[in-house]
Amino acid sequence: MEGVGGRRKGSPPARLALLLLLLVTAATAAALAVVVEAKVVHVEEAHRRSMLANGLGAAPPMGWNSWNHFACDGNGEDVIRETADALVSTGLAAAGYKYVNIDDCWAEPKRDEMGNLVANKKTFPHGIKALADYVHSKGLKLGIYSDAGFKTCAKVQPGSLGHEEQDAKTFAAWGVDYLKYDNCNNGDLKPLERYPEMSKALMRTGRPIYFSLCEWGDMHPARWGAAYGNSWRTTNDISDNWERSALSSSSSRPHDPVLAPPPLSTVSTERGYARATGFSMIATADQNEVWAEYARPGGWNDPDMLEVGNGGMTTNEYVVHFSLWAISKAPLIIGCDVRHMSQETYDILANKEVIAVNQDPLGVQGKKVRMEGSNEIWAAPLSGYRTAVVLLNRHATDAAAITAHWDDLGIPDGTAVQARDLWLHETLDARFTDKMTFDVAPHSCRMLVLTPTTLR
């Protein structure tokens, strides 16, 4: 049967036209592939799912890190051993704080003749393997620090850029369980040219090593970090204050273009290089909240380590700090000296009810659901149809009555709830329907878990 124009379907001219069309399409696709090849680091499809497959980060990690309190000074194997002992003896390990993480300044300034990283002979005389064995003997895990650059941020030891395979094998051989991977001195190479290489190298070792991308949020790692790591920094370094902030004009860390920079203050050079003392606690929480939808089990937004107990904020402000990190499903990495902490500090860090919100298996990061002046309401769904709520008063001097409405919290209208106050450790007598109001002191918060009882 003849087609249009009397020419049979599938005739040689038609087939030739089709062939030409296919050739043009293929050539176009190849050209596009070249363009893409020049801009995107290719990672095997199997690896794109592999960081979840490493079995780590089902809940945000909990532990301790040396930097916020000790920086380079005092960071040595004695401090690490004593910290491991303190985590166990105080009960913090039993509360979930399992990682003992060494930050910058642990290595010799130069690699050995084989190109390997070497522990600093003065501060870590017995080496990292012996230290890992000791930490493991306490039922804890050891973390270490490196940098996706030629030197680390303190510039006192080599980075891992160009040595990813070698360093990953070294860390695995030492028994390391966690790697914080910083972003300094990187030769102006983009993060996606550097972080995937260490990610792949860690996976090839065969040892489960939690991979913490410390990229500072510069290139929005929330959008791509889950392909390569278990958590990713969304912010600059935190500082131990409520809302003052410092950012050096000579800092190598640019602002996140999505957010306006906070006020400037005094520059700190304690890390051996001129840079910011960091964003304030509140500014850090604000910036991290922007990326809430990207967090999930296996991959978490990281607004930096805890400052609780370092002395720059009041007890109420530290309660706010811990509450916001918990509801934000942030890594809970202690940054104070747990060998000599106050009872107030311990009571904050060891609050099992607040920790349970952070570790809830549903794994949904909390968000601001209402803001009115200095009053904020943060909320997160929990397993068992419960809801975590933080009522935050950011005002410096005035108390506030803050009302949370069910439509803001995502609770169906007419639902009666039981409210548990996580800092008072008591279940409130009243049942609440459709809304609830609490008085909140300045620079303070109320944190509650709401459990539905009946529907009206």
Short mmCIF file of C-alpha atoms in Angstrom, two decimals:
data_model
loop_
_atom_site.label_atom_id
_atom_site.label_comp_id
_atom_site.label_asym_id
_atom_site.label_seq_id
_atom_site.Cartn_x
_atom_site.Cartn_y
_atom_site.Cartn_z
CA MET A 1 0.00 0.00 0.00
CA GLU A 2 1.36 3.40 -0.93
CA GLY A 3 1.82 6.31 1.39
CA VAL A 4 1.80 10.06 0.82
CA GLY A 5 3.08 11.06 -2.62
CA GLY A 6 2.93 7.49 -3.86
CA ARG A 7 6.19 6.50 -2.05
CA ARG A 8 6.20 3.33 -0.03
CA LYS A 9 7.03 3.47 3.65
CA GLY A 10 10.57 2.42 4.37
CA SER A 11 11.84 3.25 0.89
CA PRO A 12 15.62 3.96 0.49
CA PRO A 13 15.26 7.78 0.41
CA ALA A 14 13.21 7.66 3.63
CA ARG A 15 15.73 5.41 5.31
CA LEU A 16 18.55 7.72 4.21
CA ALA A 17 16.78 10.75 5.68
CA LEU A 18 16.24 8.89 8.93
CA LEU A 19 19.90 7.86 9.03
CA LEU A 20 21.02 11.45 8.49
CA LEU A 21 18.72 12.61 11.29
CA LEU A 22 20.20 10.01 13.66
CA LEU A 23 23.75 11.05 12.76
CA VAL A 24 23.01 14.72 13.42
CA THR A 25 21.37 13.86 16.74
CA ALA A 26 24.35 11.74 17.78
CA ALA A 27 26.81 14.47 16.82
CA THR A 28 24.84 17.03 18.81
CA ALA A 29 24.74 14.73 21.84
CA ALA A 30 28.49 14.16 21.57
CA ALA A 31 29.14 17.89 21.43
CA LEU A 32 26.99 18.43 24.47
CA ALA A 33 28.82 15.61 26.23
CA VAL A 34 32.12 17.39 25.60
CA VAL A 35 30.72 20.57 27.15
CA VAL A 36 29.42 18.66 30.15
CA GLU A 37 32.71 16.77 30.43
CA ALA A 38 34.57 20.04 30.81
CA LYS A 39 32.40 21.21 33.69
CA VAL A 40 31.36 18.17 35.69
CA VAL A 41 33.50 15.67 37.55
CA HIS A 42 32.26 12.24 36.52
CA VAL A 43 31.60 9.77 39.30
CA GLU A 44 30.53 6.18 38.72
CA GLU A 45 26.78 5.71 39.18
CA ALA A 46 27.42 3.08 41.84
CA HIS A 47 29.40 5.62 43.85
CA ARG A 48 26.59 8.16 43.69
CA ARG A 49 24.71 5.94 46.11
CA SER A 50 27.72 4.67 48.00
CA MET A 51 27.94 7.07 50.94
CA LEU A 52 24.56 5.88 52.17
CA ALA A 53 25.84 2.37 51.55
CA ASN A 54 28.75 2.89 53.94
CA GLY A 55 26.23 2.30 56.72
CA LEU A 56 27.06 5.53 58.55
CA GLY A 57 25.04 8.63 59.33
CA ALA A 58 21.63 7.01 59.74
CA ALA A 59 21.29 9.64 62.49
CA PRO A 60 23.43 12.77 62.93
CA PRO A 61 26.83 11.90 64.43
CA MET A 62 27.56 12.68 68.08
CA GLY A 63 30.99 13.17 69.57
CA TRP A 64 33.71 15.64 70.45
CA ASN A 65 36.26 17.68 68.49
CA SER A 66 39.42 19.38 69.70
CA TRP A 67 39.26 22.62 67.70
CA ASN A 68 36.75 24.95 69.38
CA HIS A 69 38.46 24.79 72.76
CA PHE A 70 42.07 23.82 72.08
CA ALA A 71 42.76 24.89 68.47
CA CYS A 72 46.41 23.99 67.84
CA ASP A 73 47.53 24.68 71.40
CA GLY A 74 47.15 21.73 73.73
CA ASN A 75 45.96 19.39 71.00
CA GLY A 76 47.86 16.17 71.65
CA GLU A 77 47.46 12.52 72.48
CA ASP A 78 47.18 13.16 76.23
CA VAL A 79 44.18 15.43 75.68
CA ILE A 80 42.59 12.92 73.32
CA ARG A 81 43.04 10.02 75.75
CA GLU A 82 41.77 12.02 78.71
CA THR A 83 38.80 13.21 76.68
CA ALA A 84 37.90 9.63 75.78
CA ASP A 85 38.14 8.75 79.46
CA ALA A 86 35.92 11.70 80.41
CA LEU A 87 33.26 10.88 77.83
CA VAL A 88 32.96 7.43 79.36
CA SER A 89 33.20 8.40 83.03
CA THR A 90 30.66 11.24 82.79
CA GLY A 91 28.11 9.16 80.94
CA LEU A 92 28.28 11.29 77.79
CA ALA A 93 29.42 8.26 75.78
CA ALA A 94 26.39 6.35 77.00
CA ALA A 95 24.22 9.31 75.94
CA GLY A 96 25.49 8.84 72.36
CA TYR A 97 28.73 10.84 72.05
CA LYS A 98 30.92 8.22 70.36
CA TYR A 99 33.39 10.09 68.13
CA VAL A 100 36.61 11.55 69.53
CA ASN A 101 37.90 13.78 66.73
CA ILE A 102 41.38 15.26 66.35
CA ASP A 103 41.32 18.53 64.42
CA ASP A 104 44.16 20.46 62.74
CA CYS A 105 47.85 20.45 63.82
CA TRP A 106 48.27 16.72 64.50
CA ALA A 107 50.86 15.96 61.79
CA GLU A 108 54.48 16.75 61.04
CA PRO A 109 55.01 19.68 58.65
CA LYS A 110 56.29 17.38 55.91
CA ARG A 111 55.47 13.91 54.66
CA ASP A 112 57.97 11.10 55.06
CA GLU A 113 60.22 9.81 52.26
CA MET A 114 57.37 7.59 51.02
CA GLY A 115 54.99 10.50 50.89
CA ASN A 116 52.96 9.42 53.92
CA LEU A 117 51.49 11.71 56.57
CA VAL A 118 53.29 11.35 59.91
CA ALA A 119 51.93 12.14 63.36
CA ASN A 120 53.67 15.05 65.13
CA LYS A 121 56.45 13.47 67.15
CA LYS A 122 56.09 15.90 70.06
CA THR A 123 52.33 15.99 70.53
CA PHE A 124 51.45 12.50 69.29
CA PRO A 125 54.65 10.55 70.12
CA HIS A 126 52.99 7.12 70.01
CA GLY A 127 51.29 7.75 66.68
CA ILE A 128 47.68 7.70 65.57
CA LYS A 129 47.31 3.91 65.38
CA ALA A 130 48.09 3.50 69.09
CA LEU A 131 45.70 6.35 69.91
CA ALA A 132 42.94 4.77 67.80
CA ASP A 133 43.47 1.47 69.63
CA TYR A 134 43.09 3.23 72.98
CA VAL A 135 39.93 5.10 71.92
CA HIS A 136 38.46 1.88 70.52
CA SER A 137 39.21 0.09 73.80
CA LYS A 138 36.83 2.56 75.46
CA GLY A 139 34.04 1.65 73.07
CA LEU A 140 34.49 4.92 71.16
CA LYS A 141 35.55 5.90 67.64
CA LEU A 142 38.48 8.06 66.49
CA GLY A 143 38.17 10.90 64.03
CA ILE A 144 40.92 12.80 62.25
CA TYR A 145 41.29 15.95 60.16
CA SER A 146 42.69 16.75 56.75
CA ASP A 147 42.14 19.30 54.01
CA ALA A 148 41.14 19.27 50.34
CA GLY A 149 44.10 21.55 49.70
CA PHE A 150 47.87 21.55 49.62
CA LYS A 151 48.09 22.58 53.28
CA THR A 152 45.57 22.51 56.10
CA CYS A 153 43.94 25.70 57.36
CA ALA A 154 46.57 26.26 60.06
CA LYS A 155 49.28 25.80 57.41
CA VAL A 156 51.35 23.65 59.75
CA GLN A 157 50.81 20.30 58.04
CA PRO A 158 50.21 18.98 54.52
CA GLY A 159 46.74 18.72 53.05
CA SER A 160 45.54 15.72 51.10
CA LEU A 161 44.99 17.30 47.68
CA GLY A 162 46.76 15.01 45.20
CA HIS A 163 47.34 12.39 47.90
CA GLU A 164 43.77 11.20 48.38
CA GLU A 165 44.34 7.49 47.77
CA GLN A 166 47.50 7.38 49.86
CA ASP A 167 46.02 9.30 52.80
CA ALA A 168 42.75 7.36 52.77
CA LYS A 169 44.72 4.11 52.97
CA THR A 170 46.80 5.56 55.82
CA PHE A 171 43.71 6.62 57.78
CA ALA A 172 42.13 3.20 57.27
CA ALA A 173 45.31 1.40 58.35
CA TRP A 174 45.41 3.50 61.52
CA GLY A 175 41.81 2.56 62.37
CA VAL A 176 40.32 6.01 61.81
CA ASP A 177 36.49 6.13 61.85
CA TYR A 178 35.72 9.74 60.86
CA LEU A 179 37.35 12.28 58.56
CA LYS A 180 36.70 16.02 58.75
CA TYR A 181 37.88 17.38 55.40
CA ASP A 182 38.50 21.14 55.28
CA ASN A 183 38.69 23.57 52.36
CA CYS A 184 41.79 25.79 52.74
CA ASN A 185 44.78 26.37 50.45
CA ASN A 186 43.10 24.61 47.57
CA GLY A 187 44.86 26.17 44.59
CA ASP A 188 41.61 27.80 43.46
CA LEU A 189 40.24 24.42 42.39
CA LYS A 190 36.49 24.04 42.75
CA PRO A 191 35.08 21.78 45.47
CA LEU A 192 33.65 19.35 42.92
CA GLU A 193 37.16 18.88 41.55
CA ARG A 194 38.45 17.92 45.02
CA TYR A 195 35.89 16.39 47.40
CA PRO A 196 34.78 13.50 45.16
CA GLU A 197 38.35 12.25 44.96
CA MET A 198 38.66 11.74 48.70
CA SER A 199 35.15 10.30 48.83
CA LYS A 200 36.04 7.63 46.30
CA ALA A 201 39.37 6.96 48.00
CA LEU A 202 37.70 6.39 51.36
CA MET A 203 35.20 3.97 49.85
CA ARG A 204 37.97 1.99 48.17
CA THR A 205 39.69 1.33 51.49
CA GLY A 206 36.82 -0.92 52.51
CA ARG A 207 36.72 0.63 55.99
CA PRO A 208 33.56 2.52 56.99
CA ILE A 209 34.80 6.07 57.61
CA TYR A 210 32.27 8.84 58.25
CA PHE A 211 33.07 11.60 55.75
CA SER A 212 32.41 15.17 56.94
CA LEU A 213 32.75 17.72 54.14
CA CYS A 214 33.92 21.00 55.67
CA GLU A 215 33.35 23.12 52.55
CA TRP A 216 31.86 26.09 54.52
CA GLY A 217 28.76 26.27 52.31
CA ASP A 218 30.59 28.25 49.63
CA MET A 219 29.28 26.28 46.64
CA HIS A 220 26.06 25.12 48.31
CA PRO A 221 27.17 21.58 49.21
CA ALA A 222 23.66 20.75 50.43
CA ARG A 223 22.81 20.38 46.74
CA TRP A 224 25.54 17.86 45.96
CA GLY A 225 27.08 16.67 49.23
CA ALA A 226 24.98 13.52 49.62
CA ALA A 227 26.72 11.96 46.61
CA TYR A 228 30.07 12.18 48.37
CA GLY A 229 29.74 12.54 52.14
CA ASN A 230 27.70 11.85 55.23
CA SER A 231 27.42 15.52 56.21
CA TRP A 232 28.44 18.86 54.78
CA ARG A 233 29.14 22.23 56.37
CA THR A 234 26.59 24.82 55.33
CA THR A 235 28.28 27.76 57.10
CA ASN A 236 31.52 29.45 57.96
CA ASP A 237 33.09 28.58 61.33
CA ILE A 238 30.90 29.22 64.34
CA SER A 239 31.98 31.60 67.11
CA ASP A 240 31.10 31.44 70.80
CA ASN A 241 28.61 34.31 70.98
CA TRP A 242 24.90 34.95 70.50
CA GLU A 243 24.77 37.30 67.54
CA ARG A 244 28.05 39.15 67.17
CA SER A 245 30.11 37.93 64.26
CA ALA A 246 33.51 38.37 62.71
CA LEU A 247 34.67 38.04 59.15
CA SER A 248 38.11 39.11 58.08
CA SER A 249 38.44 41.04 54.87
CA SER A 250 41.52 38.88 54.26
CA SER A 251 39.64 35.63 54.82
CA SER A 252 39.92 33.03 52.11
CA ARG A 253 36.29 32.07 52.74
CA PRO A 254 33.75 34.07 50.69
CA HIS A 255 30.23 34.81 51.82
CA ASP A 256 27.40 32.57 50.79
CA PRO A 257 25.83 34.63 48.01
CA VAL A 258 22.33 33.53 49.01
CA LEU A 259 22.51 35.28 52.37
CA ALA A 260 23.58 38.74 53.47
CA PRO A 261 26.76 38.67 55.59
CA PRO A 262 26.42 39.33 59.32
CA PRO A 263 28.13 42.26 61.06
CA LEU A 264 31.91 42.34 61.23
CA SER A 265 34.05 42.24 64.36
CA THR A 266 37.57 41.50 65.53
CA VAL A 267 39.69 39.17 63.44
CA SER A 268 41.26 36.14 65.11
CA THR A 269 44.55 34.66 63.96
CA GLU A 270 44.75 31.83 66.50
CA ARG A 271 44.77 29.21 63.74
CA GLY A 272 47.94 30.77 62.36
CA TYR A 273 46.25 32.50 59.46
CA ALA A 274 44.21 35.69 59.24
CA ARG A 275 40.56 34.86 59.01
CA ALA A 276 37.25 35.21 60.79
CA THR A 277 36.50 34.12 64.30
CA GLY A 278 33.32 32.95 62.64
CA PHE A 279 29.62 33.53 62.42
CA SER A 280 27.65 33.94 65.61
CA MET A 281 25.60 31.04 66.89
CA ILE A 282 22.31 32.61 65.80
CA ALA A 283 23.60 33.63 62.35
CA THR A 284 24.94 30.10 61.87
CA ALA A 285 21.57 28.57 62.76
CA ASP A 286 19.82 30.95 60.35
CA GLN A 287 22.10 30.10 57.47
CA ASN A 288 21.86 26.36 58.03
CA GLU A 289 18.06 26.45 58.14
CA VAL A 290 17.92 27.58 54.52
CA TRP A 291 18.99 24.10 53.37
CA ALA A 292 16.64 22.02 55.54
CA GLU A 293 15.00 20.13 52.68
CA TYR A 294 18.32 18.57 51.69
CA ALA A 295 18.94 16.76 54.99
CA ARG A 296 17.95 13.13 55.43
CA PRO A 297 19.30 9.94 57.01
CA GLY A 298 22.79 9.33 55.67
CA GLY A 299 23.39 12.99 54.74
CA TRP A 300 23.09 15.95 57.12
CA ASN A 301 23.48 19.71 57.02
CA ASP A 302 26.28 20.73 59.38
CA PRO A 303 26.23 24.23 60.97
CA ASP A 304 29.56 23.51 62.72
CA MET A 305 30.45 22.19 66.15
CA LEU A 306 28.87 23.06 69.48
CA GLU A 307 30.20 25.93 71.58
CA VAL A 308 28.29 24.89 74.72
CA GLY A 309 30.58 25.25 77.73
CA ASN A 310 33.25 27.47 76.20
CA GLY A 311 32.12 30.53 78.16
CA GLY A 312 31.04 33.04 75.54
CA MET A 313 27.29 32.75 76.14
CA THR A 314 24.93 32.50 79.09
CA THR A 315 23.37 29.23 80.21
CA ASN A 316 20.05 30.20 78.61
CA GLU A 317 21.81 31.03 75.35
CA TYR A 318 23.58 27.67 75.38
CA VAL A 319 20.21 25.99 75.94
CA VAL A 320 18.98 27.76 72.79
CA HIS A 321 22.13 26.71 70.95
CA PHE A 322 21.70 23.04 71.84
CA SER A 323 17.95 23.12 71.15
CA LEU A 324 18.39 24.59 67.67
CA TRP A 325 21.15 22.13 66.75
CA ALA A 326 19.00 19.25 67.99
CA ILE A 327 15.83 20.18 66.11
CA SER A 328 17.95 20.98 63.02
CA LYS A 329 19.29 17.40 62.99
CA ALA A 330 22.79 18.84 63.09
CA PRO A 331 25.81 16.77 64.09
CA LEU A 332 26.18 17.12 67.88
CA ILE A 333 29.94 17.50 68.16
CA ILE A 334 30.98 18.89 71.54
CA GLY A 335 33.59 21.65 71.38
CA CYS A 336 34.41 22.29 75.04
CA ASP A 337 36.84 20.66 77.48
CA VAL A 338 34.73 17.81 78.83
CA ARG A 339 37.42 16.98 81.40
CA HIS A 340 36.61 20.19 83.30
CA MET A 341 33.02 21.16 82.42
CA SER A 342 30.52 22.71 84.80
CA GLN A 343 27.36 20.98 85.94
CA GLU A 344 25.32 23.43 83.83
CA THR A 345 27.30 22.46 80.74
CA TYR A 346 26.89 18.77 81.47
CA ASP A 347 23.16 19.12 82.03
CA ILE A 348 22.76 20.71 78.62
CA LEU A 349 24.93 18.24 76.70
CA ALA A 350 23.49 15.20 78.48
CA ASN A 351 19.79 16.06 78.05
CA LYS A 352 18.57 12.74 76.69
CA GLU A 353 15.16 14.08 75.72
CA VAL A 354 16.66 16.79 73.51
CA ILE A 355 19.18 14.31 72.11
CA ALA A 356 16.29 11.99 71.22
CA VAL A 357 14.82 14.72 68.99
CA ASN A 358 18.13 15.01 67.17
CA GLN A 359 18.45 11.24 66.77
CA ASP A 360 14.82 10.56 65.85
CA PRO A 361 14.69 7.93 63.09
CA LEU A 362 12.33 9.95 60.89
CA GLY A 363 15.31 12.21 60.18
CA VAL A 364 13.50 15.39 59.11
CA GLN A 365 15.33 18.66 59.79
CA GLY A 366 13.35 21.31 61.66
CA LYS A 367 12.56 24.68 60.14
CA LYS A 368 11.26 28.07 61.11
CA VAL A 369 7.52 27.93 60.55
CA ARG A 370 6.68 31.41 61.85
CA MET A 371 8.62 34.60 62.56
CA GLU A 372 7.17 37.74 64.15
CA GLY A 373 9.75 40.33 65.15
CA SER A 374 12.07 38.69 67.66
CA ASN A 375 9.78 35.68 68.12
CA GLU A 376 10.35 32.50 66.18
CA ILE A 377 8.74 29.09 66.07
CA TRP A 378 10.79 26.14 64.84
CA ALA A 379 9.16 22.76 64.21
CA ALA A 380 10.04 19.29 63.01
CA PRO A 381 7.95 16.16 62.54
CA LEU A 382 9.05 13.15 64.59
CA SER A 383 8.29 9.46 64.40
CA GLY A 384 5.06 8.31 66.01
CA TYR A 385 3.09 11.29 64.66
CA ARG A 386 4.80 13.58 67.18
CA THR A 387 6.08 17.11 66.59
CA ALA A 388 9.12 18.83 68.09
CA VAL A 389 8.74 22.57 68.68
CA VAL A 390 11.14 25.31 69.76
CA LEU A 391 9.63 28.64 70.82
CA LEU A 392 12.51 31.11 70.56
CA ASN A 393 12.72 34.67 71.88
CA ARG A 394 15.65 36.40 70.19
CA HIS A 395 15.07 39.73 71.97
CA ALA A 396 17.92 40.77 74.26
CA THR A 397 15.87 42.32 77.07
CA ASP A 398 12.12 41.72 76.71
CA ALA A 399 10.17 38.60 77.57
CA ALA A 400 7.57 37.46 75.03
CA ALA A 401 4.36 35.46 74.90
CA ILE A 402 4.78 33.17 71.88
CA THR A 403 1.82 31.34 70.35
CA ALA A 404 2.22 28.29 68.14
CA HIS A 405 -0.71 27.51 65.84
CA TRP A 406 -1.39 24.01 64.58
CA ASP A 407 -1.56 25.11 60.94
CA ASP A 408 2.02 26.40 61.27
CA LEU A 409 3.21 23.19 62.92
CA GLY A 410 1.57 20.86 60.41
CA ILE A 411 -0.84 19.40 62.96
CA PRO A 412 -4.43 18.82 61.76
CA ASP A 413 -7.05 21.25 63.06
CA GLY A 414 -8.96 19.95 66.04
CA THR A 415 -6.16 17.70 67.24
CA ALA A 416 -5.65 17.64 71.00
CA VAL A 417 -2.04 17.15 72.05
CA GLN A 418 -0.06 16.34 75.15
CA ALA A 419 3.01 18.59 75.58
CA ARG A 420 6.27 17.42 77.07
CA ASP A 421 8.74 20.17 78.12
CA LEU A 422 12.20 18.80 77.32
CA TRP A 423 14.14 21.20 79.55
CA LEU A 424 11.80 21.02 82.55
CA HIS A 425 11.53 17.26 82.03
CA GLU A 426 7.83 17.28 82.72
CA THR A 427 4.60 16.53 80.90
CA LEU A 428 2.29 19.52 81.18
CA ASP A 429 -1.12 18.97 82.78
CA ALA A 430 -3.01 20.95 80.16
CA ARG A 431 -4.12 19.52 76.83
CA PHE A 432 -3.81 21.88 73.89
CA THR A 433 -6.02 22.09 70.83
CA ASP A 434 -5.31 24.21 67.73
CA LYS A 435 -2.76 26.46 69.46
CA MET A 436 -0.65 26.96 72.58
CA THR A 437 0.98 30.02 74.18
CA PHE A 438 4.02 30.19 76.45
CA ASP A 439 5.98 33.01 78.06
CA VAL A 440 9.62 32.95 76.99
CA ALA A 441 12.43 34.94 78.61
CA PRO A 442 14.91 37.05 76.55
CA HIS A 443 17.53 35.05 74.66
CA SER A 444 15.75 31.88 75.74
CA CYS A 445 13.52 29.16 74.40
CA ARG A 446 10.97 26.51 75.33
CA MET A 447 11.40 23.13 73.66
CA LEU A 448 8.49 20.71 73.57
CA VAL A 449 7.39 17.47 71.99
CA LEU A 450 3.69 17.34 71.11
CA THR A 451 1.93 13.97 71.00
CA PRO A 452 -1.60 13.74 69.61
CA THR A 453 -4.23 12.31 71.93
CA THR A 454 -7.61 12.68 70.22
CA LEU A 455 -9.23 14.28 67.21
CA ARG A 456 -12.20 16.54 67.83
#
